[in-house]
XYZ file of C-alpha atoms in Angstrom:
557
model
C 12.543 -90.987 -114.693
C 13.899 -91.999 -110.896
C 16.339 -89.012 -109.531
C 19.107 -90.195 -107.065
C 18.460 -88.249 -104.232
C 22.101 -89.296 -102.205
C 23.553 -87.233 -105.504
C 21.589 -83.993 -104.716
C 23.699 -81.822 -102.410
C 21.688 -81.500 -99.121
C 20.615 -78.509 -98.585
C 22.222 -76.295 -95.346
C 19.225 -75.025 -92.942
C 19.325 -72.578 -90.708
C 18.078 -71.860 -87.698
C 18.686 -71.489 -83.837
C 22.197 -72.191 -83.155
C 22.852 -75.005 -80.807
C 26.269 -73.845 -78.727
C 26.144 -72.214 -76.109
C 28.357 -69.810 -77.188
C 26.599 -68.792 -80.319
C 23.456 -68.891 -78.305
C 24.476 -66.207 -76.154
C 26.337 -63.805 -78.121
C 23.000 -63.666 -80.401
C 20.536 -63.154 -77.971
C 22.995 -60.041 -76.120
C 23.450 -58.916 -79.898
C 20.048 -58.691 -79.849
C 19.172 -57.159 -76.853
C 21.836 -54.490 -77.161
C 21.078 -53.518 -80.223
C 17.035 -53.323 -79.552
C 18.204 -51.132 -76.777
C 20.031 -48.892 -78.180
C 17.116 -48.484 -81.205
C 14.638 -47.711 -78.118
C 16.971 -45.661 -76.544
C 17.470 -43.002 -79.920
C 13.726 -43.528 -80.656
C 12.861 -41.978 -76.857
C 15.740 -39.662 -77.590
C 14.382 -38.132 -80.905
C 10.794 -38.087 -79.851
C 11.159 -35.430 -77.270
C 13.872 -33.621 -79.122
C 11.153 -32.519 -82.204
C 8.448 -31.753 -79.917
C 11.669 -29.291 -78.203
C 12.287 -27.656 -81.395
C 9.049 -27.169 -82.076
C 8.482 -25.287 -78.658
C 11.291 -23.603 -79.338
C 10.301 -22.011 -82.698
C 6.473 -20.964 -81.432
C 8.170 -19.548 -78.526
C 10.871 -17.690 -80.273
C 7.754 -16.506 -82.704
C 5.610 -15.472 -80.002
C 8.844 -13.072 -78.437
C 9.189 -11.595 -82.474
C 5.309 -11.301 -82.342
C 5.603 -9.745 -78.441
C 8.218 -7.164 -79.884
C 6.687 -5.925 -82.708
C 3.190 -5.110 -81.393
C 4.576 -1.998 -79.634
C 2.926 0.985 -79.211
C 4.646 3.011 -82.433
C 3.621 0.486 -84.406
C 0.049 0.984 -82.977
C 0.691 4.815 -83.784
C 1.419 3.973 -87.204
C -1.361 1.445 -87.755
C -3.743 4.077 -86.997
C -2.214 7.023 -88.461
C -2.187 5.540 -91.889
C -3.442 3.101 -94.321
C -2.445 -0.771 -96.013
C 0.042 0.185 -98.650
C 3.146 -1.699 -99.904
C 4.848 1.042 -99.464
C 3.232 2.490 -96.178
C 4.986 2.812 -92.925
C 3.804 -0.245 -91.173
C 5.203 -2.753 -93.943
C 8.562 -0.948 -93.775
C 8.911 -1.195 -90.350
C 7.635 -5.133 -90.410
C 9.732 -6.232 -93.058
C 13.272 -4.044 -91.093
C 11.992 -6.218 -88.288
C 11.886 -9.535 -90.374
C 15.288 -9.426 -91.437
C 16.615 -8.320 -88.128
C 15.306 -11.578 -86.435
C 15.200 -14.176 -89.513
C 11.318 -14.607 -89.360
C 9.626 -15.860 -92.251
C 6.647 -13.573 -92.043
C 5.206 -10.994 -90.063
C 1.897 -10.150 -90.608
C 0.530 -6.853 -89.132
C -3.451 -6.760 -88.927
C -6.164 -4.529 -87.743
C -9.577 -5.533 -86.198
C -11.256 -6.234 -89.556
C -8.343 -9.141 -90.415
C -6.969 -7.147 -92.921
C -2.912 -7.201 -93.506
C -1.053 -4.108 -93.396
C 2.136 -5.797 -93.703
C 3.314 -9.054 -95.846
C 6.386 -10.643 -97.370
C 4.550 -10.795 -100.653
C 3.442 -7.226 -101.274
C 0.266 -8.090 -103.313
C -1.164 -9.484 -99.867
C -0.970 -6.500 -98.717
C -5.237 -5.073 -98.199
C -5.706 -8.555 -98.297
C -7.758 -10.512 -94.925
C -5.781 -13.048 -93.638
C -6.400 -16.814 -94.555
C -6.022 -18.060 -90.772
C -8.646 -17.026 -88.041
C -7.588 -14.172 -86.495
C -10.010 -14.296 -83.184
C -8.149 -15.162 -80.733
C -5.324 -12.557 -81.016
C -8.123 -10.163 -82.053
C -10.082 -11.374 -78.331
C -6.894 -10.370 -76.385
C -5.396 -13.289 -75.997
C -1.606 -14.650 -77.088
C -0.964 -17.645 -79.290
C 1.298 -20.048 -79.998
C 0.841 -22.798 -82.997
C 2.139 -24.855 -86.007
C -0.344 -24.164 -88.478
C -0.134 -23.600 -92.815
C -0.835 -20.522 -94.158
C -0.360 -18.676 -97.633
C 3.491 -19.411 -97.020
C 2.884 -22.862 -95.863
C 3.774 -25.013 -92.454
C 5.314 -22.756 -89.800
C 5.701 -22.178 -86.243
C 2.998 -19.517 -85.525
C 3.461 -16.770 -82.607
C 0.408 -14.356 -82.634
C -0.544 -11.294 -80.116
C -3.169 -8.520 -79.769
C -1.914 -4.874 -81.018
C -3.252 -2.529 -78.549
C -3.250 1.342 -79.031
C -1.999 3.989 -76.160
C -5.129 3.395 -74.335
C -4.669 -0.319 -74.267
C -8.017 -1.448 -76.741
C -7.204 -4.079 -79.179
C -6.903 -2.364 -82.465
C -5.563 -5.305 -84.847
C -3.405 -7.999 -84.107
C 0.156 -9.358 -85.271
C 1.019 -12.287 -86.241
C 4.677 -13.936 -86.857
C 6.213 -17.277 -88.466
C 9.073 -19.409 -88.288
C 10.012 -21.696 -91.141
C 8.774 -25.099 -90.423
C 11.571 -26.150 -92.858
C 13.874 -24.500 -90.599
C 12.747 -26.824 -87.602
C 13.234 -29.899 -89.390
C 16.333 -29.157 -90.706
C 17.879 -28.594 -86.767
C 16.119 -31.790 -86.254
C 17.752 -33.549 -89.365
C 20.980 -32.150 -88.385
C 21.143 -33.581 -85.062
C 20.191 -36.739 -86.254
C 23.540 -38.008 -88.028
C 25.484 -37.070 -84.366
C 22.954 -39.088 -82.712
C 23.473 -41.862 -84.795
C 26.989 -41.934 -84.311
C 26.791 -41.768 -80.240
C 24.183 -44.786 -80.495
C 26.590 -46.536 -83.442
C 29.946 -46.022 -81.009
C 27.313 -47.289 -77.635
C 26.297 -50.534 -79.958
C 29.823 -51.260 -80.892
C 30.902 -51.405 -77.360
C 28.487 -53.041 -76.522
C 28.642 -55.850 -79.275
C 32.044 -55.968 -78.396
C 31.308 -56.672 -74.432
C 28.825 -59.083 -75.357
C 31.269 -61.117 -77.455
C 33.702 -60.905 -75.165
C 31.438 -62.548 -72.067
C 30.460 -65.101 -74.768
C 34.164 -66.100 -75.537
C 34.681 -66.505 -71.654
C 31.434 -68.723 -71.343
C 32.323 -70.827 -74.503
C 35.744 -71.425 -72.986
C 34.185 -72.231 -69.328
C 31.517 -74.311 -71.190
C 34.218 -76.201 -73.609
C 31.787 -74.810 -76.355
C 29.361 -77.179 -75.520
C 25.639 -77.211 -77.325
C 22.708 -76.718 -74.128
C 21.307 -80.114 -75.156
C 25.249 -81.186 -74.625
C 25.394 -79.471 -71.396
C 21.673 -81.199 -70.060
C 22.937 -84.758 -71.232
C 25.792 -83.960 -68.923
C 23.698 -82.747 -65.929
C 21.562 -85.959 -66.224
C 24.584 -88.350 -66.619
C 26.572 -87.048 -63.666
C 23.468 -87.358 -61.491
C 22.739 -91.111 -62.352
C 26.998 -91.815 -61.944
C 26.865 -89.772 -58.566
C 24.006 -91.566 -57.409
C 24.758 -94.569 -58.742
C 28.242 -95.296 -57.722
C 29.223 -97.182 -54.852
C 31.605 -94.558 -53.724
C 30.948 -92.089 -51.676
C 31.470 -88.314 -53.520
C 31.656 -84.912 -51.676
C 32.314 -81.943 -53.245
C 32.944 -78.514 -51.520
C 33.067 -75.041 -52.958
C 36.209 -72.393 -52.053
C 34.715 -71.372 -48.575
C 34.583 -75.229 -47.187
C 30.491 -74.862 -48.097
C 29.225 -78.537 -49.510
C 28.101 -77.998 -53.107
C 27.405 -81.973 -53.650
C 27.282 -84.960 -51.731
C 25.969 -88.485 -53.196
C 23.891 -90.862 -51.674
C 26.380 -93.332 -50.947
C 28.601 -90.410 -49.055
C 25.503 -89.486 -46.556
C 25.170 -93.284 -46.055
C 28.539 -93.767 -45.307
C 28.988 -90.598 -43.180
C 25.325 -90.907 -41.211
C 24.057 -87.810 -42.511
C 20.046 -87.498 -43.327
C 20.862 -85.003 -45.819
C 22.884 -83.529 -48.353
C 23.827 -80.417 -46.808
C 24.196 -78.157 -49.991
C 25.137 -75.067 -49.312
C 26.228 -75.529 -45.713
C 29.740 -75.306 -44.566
C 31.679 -78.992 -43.677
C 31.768 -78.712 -40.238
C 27.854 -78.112 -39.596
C 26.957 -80.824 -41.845
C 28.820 -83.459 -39.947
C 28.056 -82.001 -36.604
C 31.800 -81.793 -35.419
C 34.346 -80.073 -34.082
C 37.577 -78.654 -36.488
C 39.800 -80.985 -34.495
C 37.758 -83.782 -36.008
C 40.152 -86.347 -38.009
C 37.276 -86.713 -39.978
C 36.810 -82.942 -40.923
C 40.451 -82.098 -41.152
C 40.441 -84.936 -44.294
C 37.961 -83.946 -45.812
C 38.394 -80.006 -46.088
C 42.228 -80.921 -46.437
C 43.915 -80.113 -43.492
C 45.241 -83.387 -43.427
C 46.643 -84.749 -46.733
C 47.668 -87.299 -48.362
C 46.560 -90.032 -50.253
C 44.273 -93.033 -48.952
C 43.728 -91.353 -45.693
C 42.146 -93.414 -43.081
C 39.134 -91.898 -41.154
C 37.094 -93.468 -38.326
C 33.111 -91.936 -38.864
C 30.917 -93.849 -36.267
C 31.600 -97.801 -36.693
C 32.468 -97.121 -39.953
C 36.155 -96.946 -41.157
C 36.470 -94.918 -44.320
C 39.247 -94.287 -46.844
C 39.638 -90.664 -48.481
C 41.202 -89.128 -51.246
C 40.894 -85.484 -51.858
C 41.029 -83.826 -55.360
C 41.558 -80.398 -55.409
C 39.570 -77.967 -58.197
C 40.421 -75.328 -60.433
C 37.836 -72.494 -58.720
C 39.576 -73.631 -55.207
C 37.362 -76.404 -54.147
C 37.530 -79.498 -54.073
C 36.201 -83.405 -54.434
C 36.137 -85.966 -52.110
C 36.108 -89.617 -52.430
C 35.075 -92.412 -49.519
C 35.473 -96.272 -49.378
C 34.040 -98.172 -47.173
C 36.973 -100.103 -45.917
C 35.355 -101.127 -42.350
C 34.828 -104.906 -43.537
C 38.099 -105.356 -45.087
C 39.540 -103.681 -41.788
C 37.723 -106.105 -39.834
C 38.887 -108.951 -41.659
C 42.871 -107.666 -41.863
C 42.128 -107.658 -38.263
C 40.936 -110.752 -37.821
C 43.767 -112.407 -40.185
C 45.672 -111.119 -37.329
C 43.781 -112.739 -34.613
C 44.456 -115.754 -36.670
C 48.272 -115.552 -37.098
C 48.665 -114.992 -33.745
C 45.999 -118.164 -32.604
C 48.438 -120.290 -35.652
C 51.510 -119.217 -33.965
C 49.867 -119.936 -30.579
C 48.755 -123.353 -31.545
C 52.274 -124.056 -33.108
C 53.827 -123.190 -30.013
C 51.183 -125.197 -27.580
C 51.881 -128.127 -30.343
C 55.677 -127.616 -29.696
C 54.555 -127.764 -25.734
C 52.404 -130.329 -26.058
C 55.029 -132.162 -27.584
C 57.893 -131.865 -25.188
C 55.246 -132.826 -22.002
C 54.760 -136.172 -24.144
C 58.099 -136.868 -24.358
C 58.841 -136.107 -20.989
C 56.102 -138.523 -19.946
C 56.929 -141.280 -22.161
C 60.433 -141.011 -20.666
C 59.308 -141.412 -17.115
C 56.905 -144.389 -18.233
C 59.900 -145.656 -19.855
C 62.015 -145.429 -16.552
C 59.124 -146.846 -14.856
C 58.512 -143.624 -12.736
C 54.813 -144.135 -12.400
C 54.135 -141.866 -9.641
C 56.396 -138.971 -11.412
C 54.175 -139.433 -14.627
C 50.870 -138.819 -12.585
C 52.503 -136.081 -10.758
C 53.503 -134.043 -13.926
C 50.171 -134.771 -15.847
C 48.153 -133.332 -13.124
C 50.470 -130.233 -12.993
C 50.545 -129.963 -16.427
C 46.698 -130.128 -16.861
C 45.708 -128.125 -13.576
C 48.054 -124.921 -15.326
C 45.856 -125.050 -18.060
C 42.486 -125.489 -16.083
C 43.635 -122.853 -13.901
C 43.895 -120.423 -15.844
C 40.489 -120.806 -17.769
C 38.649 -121.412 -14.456
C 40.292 -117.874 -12.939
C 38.744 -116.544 -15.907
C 35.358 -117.570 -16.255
C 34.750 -117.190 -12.458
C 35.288 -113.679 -12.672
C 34.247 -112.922 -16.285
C 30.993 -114.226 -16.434
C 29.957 -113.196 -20.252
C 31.215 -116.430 -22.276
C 32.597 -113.916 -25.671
C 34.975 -112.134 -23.225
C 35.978 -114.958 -21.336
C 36.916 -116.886 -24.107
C 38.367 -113.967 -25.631
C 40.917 -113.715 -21.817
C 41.477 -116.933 -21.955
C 42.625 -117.253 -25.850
C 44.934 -114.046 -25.279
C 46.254 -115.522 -22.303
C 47.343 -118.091 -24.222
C 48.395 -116.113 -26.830
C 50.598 -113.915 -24.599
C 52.562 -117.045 -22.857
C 53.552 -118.019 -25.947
C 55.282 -114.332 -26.895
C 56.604 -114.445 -23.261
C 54.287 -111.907 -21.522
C 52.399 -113.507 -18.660
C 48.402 -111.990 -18.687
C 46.795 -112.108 -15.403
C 43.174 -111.459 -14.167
C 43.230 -108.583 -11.070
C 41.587 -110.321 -8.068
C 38.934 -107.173 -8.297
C 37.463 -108.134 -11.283
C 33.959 -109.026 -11.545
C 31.656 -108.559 -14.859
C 28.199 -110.200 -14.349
C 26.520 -111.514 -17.396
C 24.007 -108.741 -18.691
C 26.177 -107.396 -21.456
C 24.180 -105.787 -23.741
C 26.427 -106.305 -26.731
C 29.466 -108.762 -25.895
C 30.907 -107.594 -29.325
C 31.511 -104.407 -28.911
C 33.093 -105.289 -25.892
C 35.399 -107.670 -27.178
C 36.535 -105.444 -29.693
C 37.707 -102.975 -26.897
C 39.349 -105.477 -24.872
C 40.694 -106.981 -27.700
C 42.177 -103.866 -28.995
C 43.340 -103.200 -25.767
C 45.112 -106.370 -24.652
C 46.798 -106.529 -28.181
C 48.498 -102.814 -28.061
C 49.530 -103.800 -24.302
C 51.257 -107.340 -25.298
C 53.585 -105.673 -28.310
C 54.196 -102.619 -25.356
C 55.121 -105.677 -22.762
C 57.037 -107.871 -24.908
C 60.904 -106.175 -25.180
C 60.693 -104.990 -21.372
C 62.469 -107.220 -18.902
C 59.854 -109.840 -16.928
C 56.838 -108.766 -18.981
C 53.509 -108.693 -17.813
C 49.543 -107.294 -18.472
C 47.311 -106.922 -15.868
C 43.059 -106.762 -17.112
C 40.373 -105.504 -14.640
C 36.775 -105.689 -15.573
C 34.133 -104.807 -13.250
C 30.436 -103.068 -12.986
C 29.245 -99.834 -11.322
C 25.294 -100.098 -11.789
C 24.896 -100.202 -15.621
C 28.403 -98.900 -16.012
C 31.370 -101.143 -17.260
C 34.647 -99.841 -16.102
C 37.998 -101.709 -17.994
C 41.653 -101.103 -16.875
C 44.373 -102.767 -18.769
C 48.397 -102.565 -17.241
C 51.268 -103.502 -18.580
C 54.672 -103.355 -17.854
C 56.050 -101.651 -21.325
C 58.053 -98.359 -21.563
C 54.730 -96.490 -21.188
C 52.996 -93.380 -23.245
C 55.099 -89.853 -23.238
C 52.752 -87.219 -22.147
C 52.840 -85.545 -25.217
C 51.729 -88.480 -27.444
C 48.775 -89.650 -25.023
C 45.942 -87.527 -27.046
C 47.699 -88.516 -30.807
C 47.457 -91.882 -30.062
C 43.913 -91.952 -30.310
C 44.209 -90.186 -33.609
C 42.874 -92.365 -36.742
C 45.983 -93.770 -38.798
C 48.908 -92.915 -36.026
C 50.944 -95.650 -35.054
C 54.725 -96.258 -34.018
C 54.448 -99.865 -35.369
C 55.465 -101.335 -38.866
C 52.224 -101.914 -41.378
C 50.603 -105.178 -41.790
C 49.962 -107.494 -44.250
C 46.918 -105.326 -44.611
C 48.330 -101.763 -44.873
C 47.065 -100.173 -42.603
C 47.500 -99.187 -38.739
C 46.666 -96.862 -36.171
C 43.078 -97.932 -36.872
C 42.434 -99.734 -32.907
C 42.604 -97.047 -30.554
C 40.890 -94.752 -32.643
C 37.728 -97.457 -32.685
C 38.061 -97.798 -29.083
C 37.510 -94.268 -28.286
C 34.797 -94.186 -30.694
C 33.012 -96.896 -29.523
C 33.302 -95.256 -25.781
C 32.270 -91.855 -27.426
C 29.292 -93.668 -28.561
C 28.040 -94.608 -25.379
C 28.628 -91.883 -23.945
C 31.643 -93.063 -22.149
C 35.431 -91.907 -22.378
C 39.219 -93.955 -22.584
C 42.326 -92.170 -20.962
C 45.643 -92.980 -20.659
C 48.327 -92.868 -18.116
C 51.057 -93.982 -16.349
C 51.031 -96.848 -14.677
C 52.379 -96.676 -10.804
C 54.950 -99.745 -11.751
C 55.872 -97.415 -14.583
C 54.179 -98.622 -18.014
C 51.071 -97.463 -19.405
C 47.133 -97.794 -17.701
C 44.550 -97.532 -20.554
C 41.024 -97.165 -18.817
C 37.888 -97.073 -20.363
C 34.135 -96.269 -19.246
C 31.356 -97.368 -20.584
C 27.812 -96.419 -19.369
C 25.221 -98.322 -19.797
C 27.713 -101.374 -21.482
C 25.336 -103.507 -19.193
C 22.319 -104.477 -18.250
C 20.621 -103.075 -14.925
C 19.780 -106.535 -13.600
C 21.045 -109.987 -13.952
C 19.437 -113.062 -15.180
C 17.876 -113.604 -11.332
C 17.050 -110.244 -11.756
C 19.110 -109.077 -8.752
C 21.163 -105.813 -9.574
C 25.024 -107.263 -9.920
C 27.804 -104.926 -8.128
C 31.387 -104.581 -8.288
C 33.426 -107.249 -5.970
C 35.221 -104.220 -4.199
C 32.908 -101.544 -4.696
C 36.403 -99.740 -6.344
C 37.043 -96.734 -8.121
C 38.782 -96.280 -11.696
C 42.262 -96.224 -10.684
């Protein structure tokens, strides 16, 4: 016959709880009660072995007190009767001090004085020879009258010679019962110690289930392993830092982004990135800058941040890379500006071919040639003033496409007659993105002042490229020329892009990097002088391999 075994109830087993919770209040139940057992165990030990020092002591004083010389006197001066003068004065004795015997002897062991009255003539069934020798004794030993705490000493005559001995009990029954009585207090001290403690221990465990969402260990080490693989794993850069500012994690992708060669756990912010508390950087992360999607310049990198504060006072810390996506908002700009450029040299080009088909049309031949070769010589000009003082071909074409650039937005961009920069750049592009920066900032200053201008010098000292850019704007206030090399500050409107305040910051980096500085000041025509050094931007000899100086041999102005 087949049973259905989905029909039998399944049976419940138990075992090892799994939470956390449960886990922990069991094991302290444990413990605390295991202790407190040990604890009454070592308690109770010592206690009997007291009371049973304390009844062969307090036997050994009876037995001390009754061997005294009268009742040597009468030991000699008559004989073992029930009724004879040492019993009486043994048994008045007994019931003064609550012994359960005492036994009077002479030398022979013989008693003289006995609770039961037909011992009396009788030898003692314990060995007398010690008491007998001289010598005191205490003991738990079983007699006629059974267990008992045993005191026994010599009875010495007027001349001091041993002439029987005397022995005296205490109930052992007696002991045991003060033992048994202290017992049920005990019990109740230990009971009222294991209470509190159970209580205490269920109390911690309600705190950890709640801190642990009453989560199962296995629960808690699927967890562990799944936040390392998403930390690690993510694409996003994660920092986390403790109440103090001290780093308690930090990703893979955050020490790639931030240049670090480790994690730093356990160290505070600032000595893991190696800088200063004024750093933008630093101030974003540990939250003395906030906001959301905060723009930070680390190295060449440009990173956003978002910072998520936690319930114990820390917090966690986000980064994007957003340096690519800067780079190309940046160059969308470049763009716009080259469209509205070309537009505008189209709209030129335009009107000089009207012009010149009107003079063909009037037949003014020698007019035409006049105005093409004035027309083309502008343009050739320029370019020529350029490269012949800018000898790297990125930066030159980079002058002569923001000359361009700025004649169509009104601003006239000239070349300073000191300028020299040899051709041992040792990378154009980093360059370029200074001067770039540089040139753009000064053509938005230039453009709503009256006859606007920008004035770029670029020369060499050794290794050392020095770059001054003037223009003829309203200028920087004194109190805004250190903020304006702060990552996202900016008195212009966002771009299509979102995002500002981004160039300067990169420029000073970039200088940083090299070991170089960028200042600002005002200019002596009145707008602003941005100047920027950049040791060893250049090679130390040229392409003939003589060393290239400076034109003038000038100073940064």
């Amino acid at each position: 016959m087949s049973t259905d075994q989905s029909a039998s109830p399944r049976r419940r087993r138990f075992g090892w709880p799994q939470r956390v919770f449960s886990q922990v209040l069991l094991m302290q139940l444990v413990i605390t009660t295991g202790v407190t057992v040990l604890a009454t165990g070592l308690f109770l030990a010592p206690l009997s072995a007291q009371l049973d020092d304390q009844a062969m002591r307090r036997a050994l004083a009876i037995a001390q007190t009754t061997a005294s010389p009268e009742v040597a006197e009468k030991l000699i001066a008559s004989s073992p009767t029930p009724d004879g003068p040492v019993q009486a004065e043994a048994e008045r004795i007994r019931k003064a001090t609550g012994a359960e015997y005492i036994v009077i002897m002479d030398r022979g062991g013989v008693r003289w004085s006995h609770t039961s009255r037909e011992e009396i003539g009788r030898v003692v069934s314990t060995d007398p020879s010690v008491p007998l020798a001289g010598r005191e004794i205490m003991e738990i030993d079983s007699g006629t009258l059974g267990r008992s705490a045993r005191g026994k000493v010599p009875l010495r005559d007027a001349h001091g010679d041993v002439i029987g001995a005397v022995s005296v009990g205490i109930e052992y029954d007696s002991v045991r019962d003060r033992l048994f009585s202290a017992i049920p207090g005990l019990v109740a001290y230990a009971g009222g110690a294991l209470a509190v403690g159970a209580i205490a221990a269920y109390l911690i465990s309600r705190r950890l289930q709640r801190q642990t969402h009453d989560l199962a260990f296995s629960d808690i080490s699927a967890l562990l392993a799944e936040r390392e693989a998403m930390l690690h794993g993510i694409r996003e850069g994660v920092v986390a830092l403790d109440a103090s500012g001290r780093v308690r994690l930090m990703n893979d992708e955050a020490q790639r982004l931030l240049g670090l060669e480790s994690d730093g756990k356990g160290l505070p912010l600032e000595q893991v990135l190696g800088e200063g508390r004024t750093s933008r950087t630093t101030d974003v992360l540990t939250g003395r800058v906030t906001g959301v999607d905060l723009v930070t310049v680390r190295g060449h990198r440009v990173l956003i941040a978002n910072r998520m504060p936690t319930d114990d006072g820390g917090a966690v810390v986000t980064l994007r890379d957003r340096t690519e996506l800067e780079q190309l908002g940046r160059e969308l700009d470049a763009t716009r500006g080259l469209i509205d450029a070309m537009r505008a040299q189209d709209h030129e080009h335009a009107n000089h071919m009207h012009t010149l088909l009107g003079l063909l049309e009037l037949e003014m031949h020698d007019e035409a040639v006049e105005f093409v070769t004035e027309v083309v010589g502008v343009h050739r000009a320029t370019a020529e003033q350029v490269t012949e003082r800018v000898h790297d071909p990125l930066l030159a074409s980079l002058l002569v496409g923001k000359t361009t650039v700025a004649a169509e937005r009104g601003v006239s961009l000239s070349i300073a007659p000191e300028t020299l920069l040899p051709d041992r750049v040792v990378d154009p592009r980093e360059l370029v993105t200074v001067v770039g920066n540089l040139v753009d900032n000064a053509m938005d200053a230039a453009a709503g002042s009256e006859d606007p201008w920008i004035e770029v010098e670029l020369y060499a000292e050794g290794s050392t490229a020095v770059l001054r850019i003037t223009d003829s704007g309203p200028g920087v206030p004194p109190e805004h020329r250190d903020m304006i090399f702060t990552e996202g500050w900016t008195t212009k409107e966002l771009p299509a892009h979102g995002k500002r305040g981004l160039g300067l910051a990169m420029v000073r980096r970039l200088a940083q990097r090299q070991g170089g500085h960028v200042e600002v000041r005002e200019a002596p025509t009145g707008g602003a002088e941005f100047i920027v050094v950049l040791p060893e931007a250049l090679s130390e000899l040229g392409d003939s391999g003589e060393p290239q100086q400076h034109a003038t041999a000038g100073e940064v102005r």
